[in-house]
PDB file of C-alpha atoms and ligand atoms in Angstrom:
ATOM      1  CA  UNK A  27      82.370 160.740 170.212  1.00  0.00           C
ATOM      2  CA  UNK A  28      80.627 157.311 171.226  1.00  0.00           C
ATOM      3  CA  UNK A  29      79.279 155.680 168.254  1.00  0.00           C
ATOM      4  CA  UNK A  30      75.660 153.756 168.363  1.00  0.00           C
ATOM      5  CA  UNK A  31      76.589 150.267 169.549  1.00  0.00           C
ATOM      6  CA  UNK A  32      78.468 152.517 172.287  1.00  0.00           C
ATOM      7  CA  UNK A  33      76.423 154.335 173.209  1.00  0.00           C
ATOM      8  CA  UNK A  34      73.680 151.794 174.240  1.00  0.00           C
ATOM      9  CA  UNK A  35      76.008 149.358 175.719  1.00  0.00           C
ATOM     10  CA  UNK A  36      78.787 151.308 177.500  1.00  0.00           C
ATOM     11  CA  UNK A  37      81.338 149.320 179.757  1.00  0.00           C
ATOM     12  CA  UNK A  38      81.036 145.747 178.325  1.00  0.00           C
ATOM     13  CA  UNK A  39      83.938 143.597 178.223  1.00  0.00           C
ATOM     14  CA  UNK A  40      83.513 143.415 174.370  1.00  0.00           C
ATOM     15  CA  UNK A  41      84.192 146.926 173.911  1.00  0.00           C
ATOM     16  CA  UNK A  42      86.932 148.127 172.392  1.00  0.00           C
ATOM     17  CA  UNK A  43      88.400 150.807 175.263  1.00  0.00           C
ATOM     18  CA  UNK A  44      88.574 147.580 177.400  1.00  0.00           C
ATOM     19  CA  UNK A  45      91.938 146.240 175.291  1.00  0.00           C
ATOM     20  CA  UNK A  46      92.741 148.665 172.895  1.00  0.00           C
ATOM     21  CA  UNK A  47      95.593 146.921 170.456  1.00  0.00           C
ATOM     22  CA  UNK A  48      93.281 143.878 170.599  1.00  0.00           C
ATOM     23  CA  UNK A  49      92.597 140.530 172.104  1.00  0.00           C
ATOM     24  CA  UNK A  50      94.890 137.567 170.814  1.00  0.00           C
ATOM     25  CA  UNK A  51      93.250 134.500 170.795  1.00  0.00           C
ATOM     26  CA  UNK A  52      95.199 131.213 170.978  1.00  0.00           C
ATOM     27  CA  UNK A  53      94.839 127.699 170.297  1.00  0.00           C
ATOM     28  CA  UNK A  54      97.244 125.043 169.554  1.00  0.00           C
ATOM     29  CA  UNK A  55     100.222 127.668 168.812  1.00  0.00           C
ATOM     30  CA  UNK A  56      98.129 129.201 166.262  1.00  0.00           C
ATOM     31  CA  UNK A  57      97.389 133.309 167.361  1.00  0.00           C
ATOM     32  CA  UNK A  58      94.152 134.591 165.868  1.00  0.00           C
ATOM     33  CA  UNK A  59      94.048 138.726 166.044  1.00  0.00           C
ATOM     34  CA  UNK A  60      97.659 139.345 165.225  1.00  0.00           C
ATOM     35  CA  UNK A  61      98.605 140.760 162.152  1.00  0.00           C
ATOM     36  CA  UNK A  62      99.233 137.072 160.923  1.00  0.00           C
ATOM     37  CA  UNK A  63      95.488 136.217 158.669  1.00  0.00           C
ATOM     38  CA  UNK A  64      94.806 133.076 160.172  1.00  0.00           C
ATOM     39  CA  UNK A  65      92.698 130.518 157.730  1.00  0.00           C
ATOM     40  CA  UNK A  66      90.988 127.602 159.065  1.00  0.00           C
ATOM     41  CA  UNK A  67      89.650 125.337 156.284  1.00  0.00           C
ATOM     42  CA  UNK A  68      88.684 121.488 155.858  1.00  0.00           C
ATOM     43  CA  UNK A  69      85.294 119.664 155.157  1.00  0.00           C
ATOM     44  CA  UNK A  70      81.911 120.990 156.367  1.00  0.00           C
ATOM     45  CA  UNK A  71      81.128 117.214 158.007  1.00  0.00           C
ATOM     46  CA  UNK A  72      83.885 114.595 158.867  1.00  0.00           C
ATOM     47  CA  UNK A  73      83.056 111.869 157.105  1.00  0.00           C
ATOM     48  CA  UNK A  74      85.831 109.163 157.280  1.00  0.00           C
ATOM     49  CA  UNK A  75      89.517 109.110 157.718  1.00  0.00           C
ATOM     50  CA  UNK A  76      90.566 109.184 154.182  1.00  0.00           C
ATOM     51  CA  UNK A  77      88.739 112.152 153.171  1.00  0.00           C
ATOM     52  CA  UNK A  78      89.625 114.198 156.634  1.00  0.00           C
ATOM     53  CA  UNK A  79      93.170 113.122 156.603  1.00  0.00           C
ATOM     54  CA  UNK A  80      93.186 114.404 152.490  1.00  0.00           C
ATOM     55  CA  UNK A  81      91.434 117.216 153.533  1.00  0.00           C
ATOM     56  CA  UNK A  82      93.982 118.195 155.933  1.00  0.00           C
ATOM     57  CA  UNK A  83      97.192 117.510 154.166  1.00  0.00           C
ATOM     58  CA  UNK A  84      95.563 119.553 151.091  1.00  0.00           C
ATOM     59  CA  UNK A  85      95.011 122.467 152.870  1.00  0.00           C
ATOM     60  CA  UNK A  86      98.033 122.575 155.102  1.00  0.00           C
ATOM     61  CA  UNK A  87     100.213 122.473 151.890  1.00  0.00           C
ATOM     62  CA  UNK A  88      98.279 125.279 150.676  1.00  0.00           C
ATOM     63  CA  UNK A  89      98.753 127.222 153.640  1.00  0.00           C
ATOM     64  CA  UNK A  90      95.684 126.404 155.862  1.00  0.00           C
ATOM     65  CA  UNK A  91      96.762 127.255 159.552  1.00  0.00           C
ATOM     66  CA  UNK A  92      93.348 125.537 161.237  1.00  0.00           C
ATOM     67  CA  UNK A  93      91.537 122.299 160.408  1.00  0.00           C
ATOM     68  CA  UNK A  94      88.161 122.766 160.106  1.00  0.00           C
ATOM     69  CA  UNK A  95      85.414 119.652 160.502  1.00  0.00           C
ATOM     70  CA  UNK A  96      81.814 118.864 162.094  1.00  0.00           C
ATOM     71  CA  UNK A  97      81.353 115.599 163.773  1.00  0.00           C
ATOM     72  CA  UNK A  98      78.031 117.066 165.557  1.00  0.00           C
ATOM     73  CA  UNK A  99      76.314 118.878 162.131  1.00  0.00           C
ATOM     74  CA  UNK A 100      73.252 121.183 163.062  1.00  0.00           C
ATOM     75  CA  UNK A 101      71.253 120.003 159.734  1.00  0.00           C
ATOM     76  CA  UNK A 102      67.923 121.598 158.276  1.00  0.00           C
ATOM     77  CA  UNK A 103      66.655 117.871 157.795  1.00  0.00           C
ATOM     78  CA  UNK A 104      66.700 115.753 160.698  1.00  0.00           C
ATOM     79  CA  UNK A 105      67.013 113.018 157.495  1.00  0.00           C
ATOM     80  CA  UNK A 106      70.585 114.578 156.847  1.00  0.00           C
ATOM     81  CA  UNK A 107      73.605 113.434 157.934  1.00  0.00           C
ATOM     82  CA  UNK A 108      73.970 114.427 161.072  1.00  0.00           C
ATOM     83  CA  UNK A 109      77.891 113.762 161.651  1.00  0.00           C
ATOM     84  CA  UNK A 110      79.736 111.180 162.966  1.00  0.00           C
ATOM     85  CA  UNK A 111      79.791 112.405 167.078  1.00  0.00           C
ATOM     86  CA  UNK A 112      82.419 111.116 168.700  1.00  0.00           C
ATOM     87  CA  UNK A 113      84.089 108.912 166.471  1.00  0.00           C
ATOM     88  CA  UNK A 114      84.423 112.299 164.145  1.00  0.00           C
ATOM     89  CA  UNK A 115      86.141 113.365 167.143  1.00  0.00           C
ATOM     90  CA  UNK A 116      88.767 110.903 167.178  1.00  0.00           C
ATOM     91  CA  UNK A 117      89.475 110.957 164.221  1.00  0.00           C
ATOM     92  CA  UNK A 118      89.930 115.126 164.417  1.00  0.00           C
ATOM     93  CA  UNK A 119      92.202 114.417 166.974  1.00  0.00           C
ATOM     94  CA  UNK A 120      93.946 111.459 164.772  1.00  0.00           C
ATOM     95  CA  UNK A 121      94.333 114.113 162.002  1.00  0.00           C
ATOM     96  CA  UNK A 122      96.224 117.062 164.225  1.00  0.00           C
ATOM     97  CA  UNK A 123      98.483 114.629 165.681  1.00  0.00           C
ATOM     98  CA  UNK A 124      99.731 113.622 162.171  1.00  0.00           C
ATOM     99  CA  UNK A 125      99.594 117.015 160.420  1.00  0.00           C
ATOM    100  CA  UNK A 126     100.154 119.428 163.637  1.00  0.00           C
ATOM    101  CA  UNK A 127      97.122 121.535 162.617  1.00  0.00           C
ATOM    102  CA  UNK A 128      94.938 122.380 165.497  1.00  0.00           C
ATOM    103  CA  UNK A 129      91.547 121.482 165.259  1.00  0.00           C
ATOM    104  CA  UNK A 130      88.114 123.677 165.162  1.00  0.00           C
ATOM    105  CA  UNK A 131      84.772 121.377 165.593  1.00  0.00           C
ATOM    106  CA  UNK A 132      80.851 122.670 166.392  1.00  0.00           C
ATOM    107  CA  UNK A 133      79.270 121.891 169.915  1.00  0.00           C
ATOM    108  CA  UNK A 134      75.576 121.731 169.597  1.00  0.00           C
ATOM    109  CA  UNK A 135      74.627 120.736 173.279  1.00  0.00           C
ATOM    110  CA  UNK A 136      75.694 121.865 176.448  1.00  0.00           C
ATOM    111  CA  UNK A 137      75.861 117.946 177.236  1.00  0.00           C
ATOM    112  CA  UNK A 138      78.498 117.706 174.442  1.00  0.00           C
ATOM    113  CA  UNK A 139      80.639 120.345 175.752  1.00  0.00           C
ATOM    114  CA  UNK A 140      83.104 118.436 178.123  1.00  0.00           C
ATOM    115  CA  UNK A 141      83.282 115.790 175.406  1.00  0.00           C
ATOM    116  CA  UNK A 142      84.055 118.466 172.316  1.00  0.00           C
ATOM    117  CA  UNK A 143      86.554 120.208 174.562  1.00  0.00           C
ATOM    118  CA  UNK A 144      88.378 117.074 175.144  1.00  0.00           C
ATOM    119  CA  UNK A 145      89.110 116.747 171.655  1.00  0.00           C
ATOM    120  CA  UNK A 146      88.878 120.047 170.120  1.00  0.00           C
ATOM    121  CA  UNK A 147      90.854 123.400 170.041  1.00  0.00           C
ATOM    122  CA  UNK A 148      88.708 125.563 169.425  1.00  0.00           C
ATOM    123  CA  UNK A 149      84.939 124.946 170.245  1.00  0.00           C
ATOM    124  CA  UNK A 150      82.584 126.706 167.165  1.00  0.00           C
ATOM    125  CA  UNK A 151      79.325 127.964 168.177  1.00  0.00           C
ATOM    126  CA  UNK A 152      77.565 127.293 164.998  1.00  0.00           C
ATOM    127  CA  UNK A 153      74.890 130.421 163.832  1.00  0.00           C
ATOM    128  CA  UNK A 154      71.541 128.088 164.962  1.00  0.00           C
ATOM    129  CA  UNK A 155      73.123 128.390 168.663  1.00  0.00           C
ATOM    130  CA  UNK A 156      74.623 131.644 168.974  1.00  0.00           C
ATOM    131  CA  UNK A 157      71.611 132.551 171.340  1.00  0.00           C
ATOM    132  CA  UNK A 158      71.306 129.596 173.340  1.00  0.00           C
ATOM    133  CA  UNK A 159      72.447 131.189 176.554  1.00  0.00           C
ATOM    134  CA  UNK A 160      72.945 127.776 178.726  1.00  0.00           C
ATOM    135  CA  UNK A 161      75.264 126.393 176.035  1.00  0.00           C
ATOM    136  CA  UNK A 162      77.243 129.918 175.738  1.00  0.00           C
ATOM    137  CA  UNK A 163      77.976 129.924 179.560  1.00  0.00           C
ATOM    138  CA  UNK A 164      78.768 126.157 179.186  1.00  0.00           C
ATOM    139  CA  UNK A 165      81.036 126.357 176.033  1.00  0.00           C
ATOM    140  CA  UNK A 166      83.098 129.801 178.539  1.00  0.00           C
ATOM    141  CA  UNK A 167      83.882 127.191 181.091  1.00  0.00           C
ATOM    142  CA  UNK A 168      85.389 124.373 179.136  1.00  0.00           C
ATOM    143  CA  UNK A 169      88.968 126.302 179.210  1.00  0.00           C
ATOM    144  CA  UNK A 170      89.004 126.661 175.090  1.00  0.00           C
ATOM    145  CA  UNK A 171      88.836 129.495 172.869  1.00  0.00           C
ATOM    146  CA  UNK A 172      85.563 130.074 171.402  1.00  0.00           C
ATOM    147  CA  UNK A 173      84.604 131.035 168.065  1.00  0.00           C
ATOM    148  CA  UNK A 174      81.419 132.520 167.810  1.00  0.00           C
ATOM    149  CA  UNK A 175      79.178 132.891 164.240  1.00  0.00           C
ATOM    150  CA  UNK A 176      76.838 135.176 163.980  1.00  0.00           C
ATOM    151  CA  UNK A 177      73.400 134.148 164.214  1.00  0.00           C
ATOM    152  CA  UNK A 178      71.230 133.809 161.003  1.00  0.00           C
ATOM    153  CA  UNK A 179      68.741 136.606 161.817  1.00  0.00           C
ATOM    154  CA  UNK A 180      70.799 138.151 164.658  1.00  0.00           C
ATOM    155  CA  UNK A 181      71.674 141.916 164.768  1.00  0.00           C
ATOM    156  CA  UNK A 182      75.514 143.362 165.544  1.00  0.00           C
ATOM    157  CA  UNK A 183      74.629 144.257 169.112  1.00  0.00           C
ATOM    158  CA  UNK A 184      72.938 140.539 170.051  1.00  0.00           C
ATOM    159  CA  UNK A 185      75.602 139.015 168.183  1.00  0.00           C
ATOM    160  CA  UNK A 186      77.720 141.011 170.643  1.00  0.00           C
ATOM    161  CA  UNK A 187      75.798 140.495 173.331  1.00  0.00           C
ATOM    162  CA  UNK A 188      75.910 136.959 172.940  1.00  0.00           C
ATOM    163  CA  UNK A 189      79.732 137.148 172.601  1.00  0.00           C
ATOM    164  CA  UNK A 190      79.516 139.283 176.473  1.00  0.00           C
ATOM    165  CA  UNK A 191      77.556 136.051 177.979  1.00  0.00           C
ATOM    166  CA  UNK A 192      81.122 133.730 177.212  1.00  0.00           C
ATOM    167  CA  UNK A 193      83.421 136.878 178.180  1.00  0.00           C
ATOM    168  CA  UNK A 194      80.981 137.690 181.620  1.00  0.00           C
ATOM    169  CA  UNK A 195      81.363 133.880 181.953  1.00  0.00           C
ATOM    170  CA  UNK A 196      85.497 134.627 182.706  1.00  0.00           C
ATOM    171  CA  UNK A 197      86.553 133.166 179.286  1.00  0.00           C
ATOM    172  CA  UNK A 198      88.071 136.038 177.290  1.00  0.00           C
ATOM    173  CA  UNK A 199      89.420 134.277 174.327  1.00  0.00           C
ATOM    174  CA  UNK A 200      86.737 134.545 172.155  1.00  0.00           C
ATOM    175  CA  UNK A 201      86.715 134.906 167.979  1.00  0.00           C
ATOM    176  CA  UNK A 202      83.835 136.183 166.321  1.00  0.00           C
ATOM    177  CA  UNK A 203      82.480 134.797 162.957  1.00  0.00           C
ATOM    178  CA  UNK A 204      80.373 136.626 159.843  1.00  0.00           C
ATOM    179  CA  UNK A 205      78.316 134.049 158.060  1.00  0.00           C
ATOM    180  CA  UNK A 206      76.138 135.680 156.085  1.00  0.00           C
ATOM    181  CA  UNK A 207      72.484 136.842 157.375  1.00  0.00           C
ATOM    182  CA  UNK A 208      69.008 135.722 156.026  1.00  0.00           C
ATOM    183  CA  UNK A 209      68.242 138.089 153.008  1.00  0.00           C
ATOM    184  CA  UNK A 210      65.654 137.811 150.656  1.00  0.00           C
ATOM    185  CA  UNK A 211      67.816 137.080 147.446  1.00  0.00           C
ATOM    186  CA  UNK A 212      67.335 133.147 146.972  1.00  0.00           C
ATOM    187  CA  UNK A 213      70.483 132.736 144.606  1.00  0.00           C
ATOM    188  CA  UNK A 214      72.901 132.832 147.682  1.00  0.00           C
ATOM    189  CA  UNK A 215      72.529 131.079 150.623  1.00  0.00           C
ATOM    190  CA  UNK A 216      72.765 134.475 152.619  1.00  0.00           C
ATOM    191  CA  UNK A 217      74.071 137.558 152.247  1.00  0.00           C
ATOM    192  CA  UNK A 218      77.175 138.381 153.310  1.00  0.00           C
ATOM    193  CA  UNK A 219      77.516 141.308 156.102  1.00  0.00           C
ATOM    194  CA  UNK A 220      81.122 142.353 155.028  1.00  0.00           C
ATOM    195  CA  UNK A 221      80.004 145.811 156.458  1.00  0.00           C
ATOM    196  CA  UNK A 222      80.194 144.291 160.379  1.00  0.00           C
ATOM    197  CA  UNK A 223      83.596 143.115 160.008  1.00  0.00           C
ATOM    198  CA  UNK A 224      84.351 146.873 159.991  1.00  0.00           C
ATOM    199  CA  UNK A 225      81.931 147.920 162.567  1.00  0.00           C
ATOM    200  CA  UNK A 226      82.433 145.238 164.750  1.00  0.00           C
ATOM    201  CA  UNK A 227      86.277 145.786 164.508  1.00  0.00           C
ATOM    202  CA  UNK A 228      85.866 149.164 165.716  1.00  0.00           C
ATOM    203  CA  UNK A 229      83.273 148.252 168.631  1.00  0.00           C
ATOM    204  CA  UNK A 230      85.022 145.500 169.899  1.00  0.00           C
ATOM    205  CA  UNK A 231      88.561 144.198 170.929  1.00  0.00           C
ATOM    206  CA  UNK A 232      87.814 140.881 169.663  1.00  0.00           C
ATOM    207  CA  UNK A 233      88.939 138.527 166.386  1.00  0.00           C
ATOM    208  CA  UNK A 234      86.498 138.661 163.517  1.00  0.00           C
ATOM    209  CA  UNK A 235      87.015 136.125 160.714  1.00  0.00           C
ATOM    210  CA  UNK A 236      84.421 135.367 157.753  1.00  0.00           C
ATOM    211  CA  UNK A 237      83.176 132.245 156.542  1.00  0.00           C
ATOM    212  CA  UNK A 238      82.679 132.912 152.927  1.00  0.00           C
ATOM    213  CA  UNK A 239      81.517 129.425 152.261  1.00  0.00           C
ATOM    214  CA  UNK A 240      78.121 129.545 154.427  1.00  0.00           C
ATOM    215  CA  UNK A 241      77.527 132.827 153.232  1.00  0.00           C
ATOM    216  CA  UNK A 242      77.166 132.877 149.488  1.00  0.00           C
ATOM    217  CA  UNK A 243      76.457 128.359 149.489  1.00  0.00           C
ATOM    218  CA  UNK A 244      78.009 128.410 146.415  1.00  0.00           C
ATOM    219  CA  UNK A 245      81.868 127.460 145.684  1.00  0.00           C
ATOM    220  CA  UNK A 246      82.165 129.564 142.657  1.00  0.00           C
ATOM    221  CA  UNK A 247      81.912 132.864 144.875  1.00  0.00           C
ATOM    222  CA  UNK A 248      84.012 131.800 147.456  1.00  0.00           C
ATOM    223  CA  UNK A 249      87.154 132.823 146.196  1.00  0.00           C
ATOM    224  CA  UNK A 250      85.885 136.719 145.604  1.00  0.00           C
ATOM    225  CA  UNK A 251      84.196 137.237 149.172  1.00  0.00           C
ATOM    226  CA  UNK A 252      87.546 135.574 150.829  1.00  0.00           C
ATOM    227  CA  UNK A 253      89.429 138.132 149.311  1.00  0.00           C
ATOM    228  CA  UNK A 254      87.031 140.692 150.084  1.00  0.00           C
ATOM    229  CA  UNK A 255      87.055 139.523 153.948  1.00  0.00           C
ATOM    230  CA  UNK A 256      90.684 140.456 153.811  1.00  0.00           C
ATOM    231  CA  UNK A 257      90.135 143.193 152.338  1.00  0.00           C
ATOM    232  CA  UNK A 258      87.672 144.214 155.387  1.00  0.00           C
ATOM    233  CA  UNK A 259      89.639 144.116 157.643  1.00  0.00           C
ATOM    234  CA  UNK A 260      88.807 140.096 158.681  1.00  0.00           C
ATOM    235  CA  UNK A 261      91.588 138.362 161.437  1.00  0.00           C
ATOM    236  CA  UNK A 262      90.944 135.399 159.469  1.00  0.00           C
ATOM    237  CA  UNK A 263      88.919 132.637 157.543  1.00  0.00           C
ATOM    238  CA  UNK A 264      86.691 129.778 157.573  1.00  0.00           C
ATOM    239  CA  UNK A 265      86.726 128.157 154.455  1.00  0.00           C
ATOM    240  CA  UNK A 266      84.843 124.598 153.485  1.00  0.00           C
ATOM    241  CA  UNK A 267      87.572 122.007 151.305  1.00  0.00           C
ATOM    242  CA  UNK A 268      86.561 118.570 150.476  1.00  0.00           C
ATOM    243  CA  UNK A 269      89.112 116.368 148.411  1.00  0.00           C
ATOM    244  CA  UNK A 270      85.876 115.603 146.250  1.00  0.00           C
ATOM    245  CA  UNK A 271      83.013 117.939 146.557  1.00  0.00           C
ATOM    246  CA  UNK A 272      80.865 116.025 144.465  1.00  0.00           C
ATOM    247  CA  UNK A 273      80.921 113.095 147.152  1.00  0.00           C
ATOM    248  CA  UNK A 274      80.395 115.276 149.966  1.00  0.00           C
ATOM    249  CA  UNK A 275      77.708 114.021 152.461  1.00  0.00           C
ATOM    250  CA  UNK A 276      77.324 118.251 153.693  1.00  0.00           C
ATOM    251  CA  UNK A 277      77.788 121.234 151.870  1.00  0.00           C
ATOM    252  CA  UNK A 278      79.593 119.837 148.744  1.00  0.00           C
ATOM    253  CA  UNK A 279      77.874 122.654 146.625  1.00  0.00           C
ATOM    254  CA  UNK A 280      79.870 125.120 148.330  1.00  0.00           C
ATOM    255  CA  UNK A 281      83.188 123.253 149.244  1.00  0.00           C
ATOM    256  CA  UNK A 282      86.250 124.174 147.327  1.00  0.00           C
ATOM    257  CA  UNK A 283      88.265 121.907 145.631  1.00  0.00           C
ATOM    258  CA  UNK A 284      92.173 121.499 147.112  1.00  0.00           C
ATOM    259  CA  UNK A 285      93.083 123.267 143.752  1.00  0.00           C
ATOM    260  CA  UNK A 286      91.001 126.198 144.379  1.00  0.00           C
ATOM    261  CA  UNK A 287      91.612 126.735 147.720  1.00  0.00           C
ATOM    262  CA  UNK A 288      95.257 126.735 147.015  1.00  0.00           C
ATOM    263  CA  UNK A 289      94.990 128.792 144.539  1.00  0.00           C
ATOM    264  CA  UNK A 290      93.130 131.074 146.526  1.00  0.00           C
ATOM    265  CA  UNK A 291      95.479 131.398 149.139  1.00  0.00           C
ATOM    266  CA  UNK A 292      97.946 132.402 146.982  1.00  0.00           C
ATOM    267  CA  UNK A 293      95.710 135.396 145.761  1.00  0.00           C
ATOM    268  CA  UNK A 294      94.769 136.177 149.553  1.00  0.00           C
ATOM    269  CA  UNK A 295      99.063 136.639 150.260  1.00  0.00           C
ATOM    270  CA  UNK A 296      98.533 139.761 147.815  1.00  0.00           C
ATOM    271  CA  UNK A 297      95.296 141.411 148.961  1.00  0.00           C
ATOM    272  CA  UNK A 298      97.338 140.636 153.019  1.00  0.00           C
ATOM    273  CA  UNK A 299      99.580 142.213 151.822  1.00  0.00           C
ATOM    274  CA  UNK A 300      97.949 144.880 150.540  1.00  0.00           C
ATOM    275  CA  UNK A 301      96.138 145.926 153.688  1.00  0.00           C
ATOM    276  CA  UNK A 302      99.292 145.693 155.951  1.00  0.00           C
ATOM    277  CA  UNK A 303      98.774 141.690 157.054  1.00  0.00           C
ATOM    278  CA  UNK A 304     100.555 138.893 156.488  1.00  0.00           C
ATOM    279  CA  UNK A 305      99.605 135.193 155.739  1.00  0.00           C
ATOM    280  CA  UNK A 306     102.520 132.774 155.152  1.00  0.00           C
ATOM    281  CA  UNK A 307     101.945 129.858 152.974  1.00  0.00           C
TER     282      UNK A 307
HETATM  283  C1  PEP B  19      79.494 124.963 159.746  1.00  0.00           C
HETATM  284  O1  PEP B  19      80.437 125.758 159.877  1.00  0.00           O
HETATM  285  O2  PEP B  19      79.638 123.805 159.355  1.00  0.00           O
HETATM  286  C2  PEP B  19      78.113 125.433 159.992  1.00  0.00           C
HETATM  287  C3  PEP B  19      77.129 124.568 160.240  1.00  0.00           C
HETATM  288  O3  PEP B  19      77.986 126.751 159.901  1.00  0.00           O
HETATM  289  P1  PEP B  19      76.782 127.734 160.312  1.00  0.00           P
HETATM  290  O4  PEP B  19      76.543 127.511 161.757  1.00  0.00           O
HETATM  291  O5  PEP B  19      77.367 129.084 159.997  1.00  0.00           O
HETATM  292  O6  PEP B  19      75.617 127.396 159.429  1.00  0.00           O
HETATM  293 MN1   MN B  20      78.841 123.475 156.176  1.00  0.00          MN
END
């Protein structure tokens, strides 16, 4: 019995009857899709050394398994801080030599790509680009894994679809990423899809992770949607940490603190747990 998403898009290379215990995606010795939860956290923007480096060693005590950290931010305002480019790079790269956590960083611009994949581990299609086709077939043949958010306004099947253009492009290590979708509620930033995570687990042989922090733009509901990814069904996490949120120059509003986030992944070993995963602190 073909379900809808099946039925109008038999035989893509997303589908699930294509690799049916599930694509393992895998980047600096981390595996994302296995039953290990994998969370990636760190700041939204890099913003110096000290804070990325005490980004990093907070959350790898705590658990983290990715760092996490823009150097090329996609902001609203073109008056925002846009990131630091490359030197945000190099100092990514500075931070996973010391700590030995691979590193996940945005590509904006199918100009950047060669650069981002010379310093990155896994190149993050952020949810403003997930239908820019020339920068999709770009980001396939730079020879890293993907990760893919879902775009802002974008359905499950173009959100898919977009995911096919990397995979038709020969690179097959590809994660999927629920953000949150435009609702009309203006007390969270969006609303979180949780419902996908299921459905797109069942369509598709792919990882799907959530990034809790984009999704509700709020720190104080992180901690309850994380656990609820989990609960979903979720391969993993993307979760904002900044040593001092209040100093952030992106997204303090919805970073957690290196308390909460470790005490968070201590709560996330239960619910893991609970749904047959594991996630070693
Ligand atoms: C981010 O992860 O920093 C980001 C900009 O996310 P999104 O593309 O989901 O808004
Ligand atoms: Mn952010």
């Amino acid at each position: 019995m073909k379900n809808a998403v099946q039925a109008i898009m038999p035989e893509k290379l997303f589908s699930r009857e294509r690799v049916a215990e599930g694509t393992l995606v895998r980047a600096g010795g981390v595996t994302i899709g296995g039953r290990e939860i994998v969370v990636m956290a760190g700041p939204c923007a890099v913003e110096d050394r000290e804070q990325l480096l005490g980004a990093a060693q907070a959350v790898k005590n705590a658990g983290a398994a990715v760092l996490r950290g823009g150097a090329f931010k996609p902001r609203t305002s073109p008056y925002s801080f846009q990131g630091l480019g490359e030197e945000g790079l190099k100092m990514l790269a500075e931070v996973r030599d010391i700590t030995g956590l691979p590193v996940i960083t945005e590509v904006m611009d199918p100009r950047q790509v060669v650069l981002v994949a010379d310093y990155a581990d896994i190149l993050q299609i952020g949810t403003r680009n997930m239908q820019n086709y020339t920068l999709l077939r770009e980001v396939a043949g730079a020879g890293k894994p993907v990760l893919l958010k879902r775009g802002q306004s974008a359905t499950i099947e173009e959100w898919l679809l977009a995911a096919e253009y990397i995979l038709a492009a020969g690179n097959s290590q590809v994660i999927l990423c629920e953000r949150g979708i435009r609702g009309f509620d203006p007390i969270l930033r969006n609303t979180l899809d949780l419902a996908s995570v299921a459905v797109v687990k069942q369509m598709t042989h792919l990882p799907v992770i959530v990034d809790p922090s984009h999704a509700v733009g709020k720190w104080h509901y992180v901690p309850a949607m994380a656990r609820a990814a989990v609960a979903a069904g979720a391969d993993g996490l993307l979760i904002e940490v900044h040593p001092c949120p209040e100093r952030a120059l992106c997204d303090g509003q919805q970073s957690l603190t290196p308390e909460h986030f470790a005490l968070l992944m201590g709560q996330l070993q239960h619910v893991a747990r609970a749904v047959g995963r594991t996630l070693s602190l």
